[in-house]
PDB file of C-alpha atoms in Angstrom:
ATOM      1  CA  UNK A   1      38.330 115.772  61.409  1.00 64.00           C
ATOM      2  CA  UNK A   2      39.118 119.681  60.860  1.00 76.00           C
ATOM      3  CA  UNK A   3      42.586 118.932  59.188  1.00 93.00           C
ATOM      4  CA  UNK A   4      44.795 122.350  59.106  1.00 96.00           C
ATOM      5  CA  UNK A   5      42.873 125.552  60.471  1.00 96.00           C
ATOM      6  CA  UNK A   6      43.733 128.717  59.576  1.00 97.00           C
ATOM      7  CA  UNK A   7      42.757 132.205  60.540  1.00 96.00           C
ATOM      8  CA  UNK A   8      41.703 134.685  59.524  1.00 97.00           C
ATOM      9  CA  UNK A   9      41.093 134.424  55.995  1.00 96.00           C
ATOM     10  CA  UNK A  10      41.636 137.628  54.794  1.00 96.00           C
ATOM     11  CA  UNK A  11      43.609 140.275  56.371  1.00 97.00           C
ATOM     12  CA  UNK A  12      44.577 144.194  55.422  1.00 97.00           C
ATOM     13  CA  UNK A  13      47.417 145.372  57.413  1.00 97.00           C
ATOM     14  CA  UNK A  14      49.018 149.387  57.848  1.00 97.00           C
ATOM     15  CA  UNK A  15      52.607 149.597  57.754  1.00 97.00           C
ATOM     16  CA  UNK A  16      54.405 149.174  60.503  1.00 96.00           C
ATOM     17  CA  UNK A  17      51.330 147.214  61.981  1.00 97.00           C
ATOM     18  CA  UNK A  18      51.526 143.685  63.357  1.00 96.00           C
ATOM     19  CA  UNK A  19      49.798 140.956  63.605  1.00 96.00           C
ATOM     20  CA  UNK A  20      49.300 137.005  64.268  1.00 98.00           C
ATOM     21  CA  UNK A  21      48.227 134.825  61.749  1.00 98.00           C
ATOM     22  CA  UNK A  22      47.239 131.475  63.603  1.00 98.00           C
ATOM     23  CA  UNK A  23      47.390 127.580  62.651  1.00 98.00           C
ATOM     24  CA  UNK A  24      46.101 124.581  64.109  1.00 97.00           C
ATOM     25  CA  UNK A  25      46.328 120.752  62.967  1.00 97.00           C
ATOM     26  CA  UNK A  26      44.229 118.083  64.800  1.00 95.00           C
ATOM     27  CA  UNK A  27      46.447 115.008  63.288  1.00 92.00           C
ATOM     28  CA  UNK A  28      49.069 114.721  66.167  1.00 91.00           C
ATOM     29  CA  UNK A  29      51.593 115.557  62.977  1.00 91.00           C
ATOM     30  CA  UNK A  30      54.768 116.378  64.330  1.00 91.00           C
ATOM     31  CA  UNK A  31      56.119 118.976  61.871  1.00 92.00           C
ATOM     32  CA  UNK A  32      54.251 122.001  60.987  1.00 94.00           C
ATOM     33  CA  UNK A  33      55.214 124.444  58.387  1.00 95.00           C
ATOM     34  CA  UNK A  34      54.889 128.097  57.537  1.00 97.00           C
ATOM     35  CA  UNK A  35      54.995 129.132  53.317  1.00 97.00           C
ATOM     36  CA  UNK A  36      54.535 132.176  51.459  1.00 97.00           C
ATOM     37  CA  UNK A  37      53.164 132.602  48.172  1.00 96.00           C
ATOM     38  CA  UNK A  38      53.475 135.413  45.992  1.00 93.00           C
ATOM     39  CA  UNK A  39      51.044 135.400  42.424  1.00 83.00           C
ATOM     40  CA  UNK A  40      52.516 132.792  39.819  1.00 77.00           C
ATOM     41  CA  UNK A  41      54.920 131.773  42.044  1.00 81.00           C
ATOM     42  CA  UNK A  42      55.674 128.309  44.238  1.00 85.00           C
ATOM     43  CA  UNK A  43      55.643 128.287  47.926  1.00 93.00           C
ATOM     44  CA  UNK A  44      58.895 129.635  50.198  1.00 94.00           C
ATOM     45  CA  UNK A  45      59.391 128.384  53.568  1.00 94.00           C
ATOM     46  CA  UNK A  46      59.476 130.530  56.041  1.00 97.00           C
ATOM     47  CA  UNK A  47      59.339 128.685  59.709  1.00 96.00           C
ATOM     48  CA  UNK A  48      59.392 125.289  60.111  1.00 95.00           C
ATOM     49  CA  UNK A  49      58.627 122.893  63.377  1.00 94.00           C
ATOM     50  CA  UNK A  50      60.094 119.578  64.147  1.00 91.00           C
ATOM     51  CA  UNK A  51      57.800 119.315  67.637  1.00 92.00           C
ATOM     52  CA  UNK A  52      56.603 121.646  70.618  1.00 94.00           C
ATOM     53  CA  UNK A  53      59.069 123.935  71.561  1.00 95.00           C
ATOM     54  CA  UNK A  54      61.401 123.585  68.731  1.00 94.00           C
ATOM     55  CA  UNK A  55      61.661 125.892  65.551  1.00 96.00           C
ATOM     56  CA  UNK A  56      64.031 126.963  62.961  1.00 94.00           C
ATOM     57  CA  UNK A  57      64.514 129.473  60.054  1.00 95.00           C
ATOM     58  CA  UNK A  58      63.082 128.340  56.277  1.00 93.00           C
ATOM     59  CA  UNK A  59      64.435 130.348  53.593  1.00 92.00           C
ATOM     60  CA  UNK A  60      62.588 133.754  53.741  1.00 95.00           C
ATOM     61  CA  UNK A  61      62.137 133.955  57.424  1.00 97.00           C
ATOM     62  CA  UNK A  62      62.884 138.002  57.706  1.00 96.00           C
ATOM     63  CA  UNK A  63      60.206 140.148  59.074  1.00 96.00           C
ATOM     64  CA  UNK A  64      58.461 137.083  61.062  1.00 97.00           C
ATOM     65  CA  UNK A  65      58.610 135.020  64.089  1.00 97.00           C
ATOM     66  CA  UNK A  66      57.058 131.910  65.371  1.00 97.00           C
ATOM     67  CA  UNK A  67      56.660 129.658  68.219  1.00 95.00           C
ATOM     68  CA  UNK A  68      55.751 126.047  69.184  1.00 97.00           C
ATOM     69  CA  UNK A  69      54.139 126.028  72.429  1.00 96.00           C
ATOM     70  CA  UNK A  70      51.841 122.662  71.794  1.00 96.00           C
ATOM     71  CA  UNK A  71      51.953 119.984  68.945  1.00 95.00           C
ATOM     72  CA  UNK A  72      48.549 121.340  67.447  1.00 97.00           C
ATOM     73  CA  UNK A  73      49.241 125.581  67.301  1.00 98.00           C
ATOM     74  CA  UNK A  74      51.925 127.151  65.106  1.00 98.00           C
ATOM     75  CA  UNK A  75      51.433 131.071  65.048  1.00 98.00           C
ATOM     76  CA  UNK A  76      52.921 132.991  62.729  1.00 98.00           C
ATOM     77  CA  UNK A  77      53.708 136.346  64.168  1.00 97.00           C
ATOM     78  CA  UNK A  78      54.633 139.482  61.729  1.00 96.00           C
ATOM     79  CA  UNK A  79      56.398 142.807  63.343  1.00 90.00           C
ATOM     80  CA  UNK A  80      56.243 146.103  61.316  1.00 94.00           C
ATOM     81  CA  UNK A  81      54.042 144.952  58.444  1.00 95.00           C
ATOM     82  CA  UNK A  82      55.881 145.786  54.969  1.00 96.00           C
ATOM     83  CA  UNK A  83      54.666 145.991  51.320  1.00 96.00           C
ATOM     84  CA  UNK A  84      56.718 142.966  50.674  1.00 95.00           C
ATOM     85  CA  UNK A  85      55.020 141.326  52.811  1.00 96.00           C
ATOM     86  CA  UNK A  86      51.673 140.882  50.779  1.00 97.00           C
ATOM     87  CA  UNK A  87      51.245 137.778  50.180  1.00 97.00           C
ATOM     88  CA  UNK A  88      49.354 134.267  50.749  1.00 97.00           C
ATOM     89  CA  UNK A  89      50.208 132.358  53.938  1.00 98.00           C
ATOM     90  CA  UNK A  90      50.021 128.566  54.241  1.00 98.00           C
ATOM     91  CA  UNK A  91      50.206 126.134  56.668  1.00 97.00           C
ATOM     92  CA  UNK A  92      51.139 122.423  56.586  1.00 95.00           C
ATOM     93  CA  UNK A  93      51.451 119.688  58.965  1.00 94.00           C
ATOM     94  CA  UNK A  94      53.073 116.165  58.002  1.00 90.00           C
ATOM     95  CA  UNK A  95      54.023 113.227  59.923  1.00 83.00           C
ATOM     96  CA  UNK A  96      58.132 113.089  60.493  1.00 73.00           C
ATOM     97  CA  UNK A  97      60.717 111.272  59.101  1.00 61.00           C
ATOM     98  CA  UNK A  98      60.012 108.503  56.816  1.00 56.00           C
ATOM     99  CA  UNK A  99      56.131 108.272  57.755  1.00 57.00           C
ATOM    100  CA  UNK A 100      56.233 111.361  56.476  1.00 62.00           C
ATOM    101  CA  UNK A 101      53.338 111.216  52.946  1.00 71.00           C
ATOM    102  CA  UNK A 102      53.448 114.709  52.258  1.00 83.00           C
ATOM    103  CA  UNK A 103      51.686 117.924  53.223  1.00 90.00           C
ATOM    104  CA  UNK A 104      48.452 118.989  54.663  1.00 93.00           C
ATOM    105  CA  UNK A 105      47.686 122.318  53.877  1.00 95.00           C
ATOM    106  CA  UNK A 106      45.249 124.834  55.476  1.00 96.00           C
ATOM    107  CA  UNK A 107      42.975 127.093  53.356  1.00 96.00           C
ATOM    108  CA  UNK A 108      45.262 129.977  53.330  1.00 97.00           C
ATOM    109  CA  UNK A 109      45.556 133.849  54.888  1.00 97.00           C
ATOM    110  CA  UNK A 110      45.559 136.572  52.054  1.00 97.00           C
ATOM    111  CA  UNK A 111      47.442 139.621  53.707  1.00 97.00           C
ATOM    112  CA  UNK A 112      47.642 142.600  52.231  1.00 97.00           C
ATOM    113  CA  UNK A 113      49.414 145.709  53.401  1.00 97.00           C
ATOM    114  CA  UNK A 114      49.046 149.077  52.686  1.00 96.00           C
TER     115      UNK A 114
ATOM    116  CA  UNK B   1      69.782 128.440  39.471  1.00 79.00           C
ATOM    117  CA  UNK B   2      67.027 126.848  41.130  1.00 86.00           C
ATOM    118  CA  UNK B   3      66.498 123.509  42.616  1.00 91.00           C
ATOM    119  CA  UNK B   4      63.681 122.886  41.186  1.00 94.00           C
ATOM    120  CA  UNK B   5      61.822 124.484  37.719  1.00 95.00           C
ATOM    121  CA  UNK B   6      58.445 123.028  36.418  1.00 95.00           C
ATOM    122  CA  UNK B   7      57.410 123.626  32.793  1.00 89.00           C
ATOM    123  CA  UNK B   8      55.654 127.081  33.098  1.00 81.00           C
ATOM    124  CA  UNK B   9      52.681 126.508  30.783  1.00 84.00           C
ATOM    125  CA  UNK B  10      50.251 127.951  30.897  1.00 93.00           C
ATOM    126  CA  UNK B  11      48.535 124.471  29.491  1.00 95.00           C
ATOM    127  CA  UNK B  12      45.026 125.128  27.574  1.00 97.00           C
ATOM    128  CA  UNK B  13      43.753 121.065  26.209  1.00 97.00           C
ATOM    129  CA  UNK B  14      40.349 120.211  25.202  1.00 97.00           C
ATOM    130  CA  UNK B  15      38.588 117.583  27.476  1.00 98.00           C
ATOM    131  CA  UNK B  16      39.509 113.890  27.184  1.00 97.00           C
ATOM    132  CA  UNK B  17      43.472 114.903  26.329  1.00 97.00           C
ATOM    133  CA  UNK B  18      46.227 113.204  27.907  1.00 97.00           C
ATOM    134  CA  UNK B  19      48.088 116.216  30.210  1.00 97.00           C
ATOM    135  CA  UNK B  20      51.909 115.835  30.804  1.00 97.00           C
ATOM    136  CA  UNK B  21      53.503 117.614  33.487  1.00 97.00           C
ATOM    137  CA  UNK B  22      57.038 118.079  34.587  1.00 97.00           C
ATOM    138  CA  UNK B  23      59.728 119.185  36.757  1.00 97.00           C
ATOM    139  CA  UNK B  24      63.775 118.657  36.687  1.00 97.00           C
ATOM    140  CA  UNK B  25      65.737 119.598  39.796  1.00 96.00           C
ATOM    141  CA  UNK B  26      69.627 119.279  40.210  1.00 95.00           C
ATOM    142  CA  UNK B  27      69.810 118.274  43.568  1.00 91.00           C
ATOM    143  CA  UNK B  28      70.492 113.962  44.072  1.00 91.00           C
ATOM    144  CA  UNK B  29      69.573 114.385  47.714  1.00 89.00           C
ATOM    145  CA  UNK B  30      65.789 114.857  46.843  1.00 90.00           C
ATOM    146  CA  UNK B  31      64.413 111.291  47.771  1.00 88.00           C
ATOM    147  CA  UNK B  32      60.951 112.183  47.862  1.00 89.00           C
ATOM    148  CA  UNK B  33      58.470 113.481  45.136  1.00 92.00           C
ATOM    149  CA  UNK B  34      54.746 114.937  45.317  1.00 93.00           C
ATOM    150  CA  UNK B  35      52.391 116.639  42.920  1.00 96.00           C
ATOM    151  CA  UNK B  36      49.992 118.681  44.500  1.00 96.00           C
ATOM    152  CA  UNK B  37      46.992 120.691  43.306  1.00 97.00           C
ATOM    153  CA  UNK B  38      45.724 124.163  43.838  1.00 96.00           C
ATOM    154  CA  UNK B  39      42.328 124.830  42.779  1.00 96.00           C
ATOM    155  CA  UNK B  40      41.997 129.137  42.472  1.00 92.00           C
ATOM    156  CA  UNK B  41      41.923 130.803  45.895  1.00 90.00           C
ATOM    157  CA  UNK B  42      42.523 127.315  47.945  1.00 93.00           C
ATOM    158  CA  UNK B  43      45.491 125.986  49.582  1.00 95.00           C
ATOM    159  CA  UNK B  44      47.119 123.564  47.695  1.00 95.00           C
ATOM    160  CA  UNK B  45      46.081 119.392  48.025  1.00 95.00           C
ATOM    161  CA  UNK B  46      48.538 116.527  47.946  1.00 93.00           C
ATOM    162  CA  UNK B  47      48.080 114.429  44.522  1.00 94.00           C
ATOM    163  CA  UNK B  48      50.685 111.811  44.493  1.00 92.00           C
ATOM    164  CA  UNK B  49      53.665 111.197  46.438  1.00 89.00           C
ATOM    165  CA  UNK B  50      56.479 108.522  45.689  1.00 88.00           C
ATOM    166  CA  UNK B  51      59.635 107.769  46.684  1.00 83.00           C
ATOM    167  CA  UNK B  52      61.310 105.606  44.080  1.00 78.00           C
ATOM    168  CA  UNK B  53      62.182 106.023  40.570  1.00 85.00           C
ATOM    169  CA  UNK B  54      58.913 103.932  38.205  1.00 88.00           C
ATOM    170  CA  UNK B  55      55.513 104.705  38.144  1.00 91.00           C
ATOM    171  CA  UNK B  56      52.651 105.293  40.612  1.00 92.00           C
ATOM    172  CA  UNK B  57      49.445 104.981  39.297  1.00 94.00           C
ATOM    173  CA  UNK B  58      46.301 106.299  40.519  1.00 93.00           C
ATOM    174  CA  UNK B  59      43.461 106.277  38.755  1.00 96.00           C
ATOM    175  CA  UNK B  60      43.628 108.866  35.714  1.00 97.00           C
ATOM    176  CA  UNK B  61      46.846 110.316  37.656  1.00 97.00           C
ATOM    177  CA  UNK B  62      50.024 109.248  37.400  1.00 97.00           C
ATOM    178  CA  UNK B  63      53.525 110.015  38.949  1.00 96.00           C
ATOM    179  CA  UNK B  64      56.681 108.842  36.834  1.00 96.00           C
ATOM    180  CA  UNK B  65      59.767 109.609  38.878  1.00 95.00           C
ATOM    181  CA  UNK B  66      63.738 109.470  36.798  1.00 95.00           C
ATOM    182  CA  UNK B  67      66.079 110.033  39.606  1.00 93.00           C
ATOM    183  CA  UNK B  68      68.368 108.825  36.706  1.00 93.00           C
ATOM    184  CA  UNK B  69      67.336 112.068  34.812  1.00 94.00           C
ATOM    185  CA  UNK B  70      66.532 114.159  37.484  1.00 95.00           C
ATOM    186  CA  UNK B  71      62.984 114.801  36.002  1.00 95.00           C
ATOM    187  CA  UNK B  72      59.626 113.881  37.225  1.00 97.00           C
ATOM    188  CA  UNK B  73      56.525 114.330  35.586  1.00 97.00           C
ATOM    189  CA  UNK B  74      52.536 113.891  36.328  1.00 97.00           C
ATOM    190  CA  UNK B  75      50.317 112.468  33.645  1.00 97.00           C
ATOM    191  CA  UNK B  76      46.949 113.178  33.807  1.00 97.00           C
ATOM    192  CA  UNK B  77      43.826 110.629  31.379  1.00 97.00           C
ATOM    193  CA  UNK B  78      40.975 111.862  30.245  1.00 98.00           C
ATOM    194  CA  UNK B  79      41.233 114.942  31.636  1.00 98.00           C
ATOM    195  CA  UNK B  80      37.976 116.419  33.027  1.00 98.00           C
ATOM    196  CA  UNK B  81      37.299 120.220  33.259  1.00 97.00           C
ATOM    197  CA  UNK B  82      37.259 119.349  37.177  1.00 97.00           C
ATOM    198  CA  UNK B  83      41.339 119.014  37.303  1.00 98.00           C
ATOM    199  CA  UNK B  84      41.707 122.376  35.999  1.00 97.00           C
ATOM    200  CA  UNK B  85      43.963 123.702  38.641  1.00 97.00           C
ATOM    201  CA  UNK B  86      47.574 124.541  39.153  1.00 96.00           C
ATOM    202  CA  UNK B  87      49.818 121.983  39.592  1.00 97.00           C
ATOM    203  CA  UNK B  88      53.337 122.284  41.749  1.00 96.00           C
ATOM    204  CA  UNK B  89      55.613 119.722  41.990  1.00 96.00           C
ATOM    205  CA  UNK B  90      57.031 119.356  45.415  1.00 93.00           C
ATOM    206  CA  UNK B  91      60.289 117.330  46.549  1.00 91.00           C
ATOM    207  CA  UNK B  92      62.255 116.725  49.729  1.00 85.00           C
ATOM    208  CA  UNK B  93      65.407 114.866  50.865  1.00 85.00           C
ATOM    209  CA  UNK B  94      65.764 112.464  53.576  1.00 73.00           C
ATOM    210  CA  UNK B  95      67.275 114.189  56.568  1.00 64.00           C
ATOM    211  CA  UNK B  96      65.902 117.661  56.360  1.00 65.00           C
ATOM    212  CA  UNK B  97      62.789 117.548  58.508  1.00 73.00           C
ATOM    213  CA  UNK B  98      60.506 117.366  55.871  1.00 75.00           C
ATOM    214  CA  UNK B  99      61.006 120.490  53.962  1.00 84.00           C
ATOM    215  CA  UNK B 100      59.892 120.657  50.435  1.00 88.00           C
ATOM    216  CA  UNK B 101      61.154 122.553  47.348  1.00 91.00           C
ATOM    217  CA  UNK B 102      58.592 123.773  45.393  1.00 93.00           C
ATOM    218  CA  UNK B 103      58.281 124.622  41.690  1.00 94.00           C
ATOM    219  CA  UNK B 104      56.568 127.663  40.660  1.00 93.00           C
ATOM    220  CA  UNK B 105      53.440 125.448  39.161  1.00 94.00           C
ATOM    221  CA  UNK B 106      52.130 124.826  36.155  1.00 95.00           C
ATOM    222  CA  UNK B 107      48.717 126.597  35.744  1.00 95.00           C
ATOM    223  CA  UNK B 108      46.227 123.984  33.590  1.00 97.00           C
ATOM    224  CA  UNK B 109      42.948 124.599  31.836  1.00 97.00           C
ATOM    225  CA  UNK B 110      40.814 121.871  30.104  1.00 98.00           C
ATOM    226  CA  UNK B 111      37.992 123.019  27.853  1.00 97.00           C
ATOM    227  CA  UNK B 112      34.561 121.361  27.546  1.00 96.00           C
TER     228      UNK B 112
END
């Protein structure tokens, strides 16, 4: 059982570049989640899914896009790389509602851009 | 102000200390609380997760939850070199699709 896959690992970006960072659960979760995390700092939602084909803003979701095409893939889809955009990406999957027990996160994306 | 702040730290405590960590948050709508850890270049792992105000125990972990107080807090026995980590405490309310808050973690480091 692979959990939450994420790729690639490690990325370096040129501004104004773009890019797709990719996420896959094998769970059957429902939700699926896209955070940030900047050093010494909690996690910001960006994206968020409730099920295939539906998607909505988190709180920094400027500078990205995402889509739900299938319960198991959530890309994450940056347009015109910026500085500000160096960061940690997460994943997570949970089950919905009240069967919800909390996140499963994948290993992570380190993206840097220069 | 944010929803949710978690006692900085960092936390330094020899090996076999009792750890106490904590959050407050000023939202009553949070219903659910989670700890999570983040071992150093990882993504973070869920800890404990509980929805009513008590205690959770799980083995040397565990979750104490004051929705009176607004403030949870993770304790942490005997601590072992192995749970040095970061810690973030994680919440979310009923009818928002799962979305957690986050607090900015609590970095901890136990010494042999």
């Amino acid at each position: 059982n692979a959990g939450v896959t994420q790729t690639p690992k490690f990325r370096i970006l040129k501004i104004g570049q773009s890019m797709t960072l990719q996420c896959t659960q094998d769970m059957n979760h429902n939700y699926m989640y896209w955070y940030r995390q900047d050093p010494g700092m909690g996690l910001k939602l960006i994206y968020y899914s409730v099920g295939a084909g539906i998607t909505d803003k988190g709180e920094v979701p400027n500078g990205y896009n995402v889509s739900r095409s299938t319960t198991e893939d959530f890309p994450l889809r940056l347009e015109l790389a910026a500085p500000s955009q160096t960061s940690v990406y997460f994943c997570a999957s949970s089950y919905s509602g009240t069967r919800s027990y909390g996140y499963t996160f994948g290993s992570g994306t380190r993206l840097t851009v220069v | 102000q944010k929803e949710v702040e978690q006692d900085p730290g960092p936390l330094s405590v020899p090996e076999g200390a009792i750890v106490s960590l904590n959050c407050t948050y000023s939202n009553s709508a949070f219903q659910y609380f989670m700890w999570y850890r983040q071992y150093s270049r990882k993504g973070p792992e869920l800890l404990m997760y509980t929805y009513s105000s008590g205690n959770k125990e799980d083995g040397r972990f565990t979750a104490q939850v004051d929705k009176s107080s607004k403030y949870i807090s993770l304790f942490i026995r005997d601590s072992q070199p192995s749970d040095s980590a970061t810690y973030l405490c994680a919440m979310f309310k009923n009818t928002n699709a799962g979305k957690s808050t986050f607090g900015d973690g609590t970095t901890l480091t136990v010494k042999p």
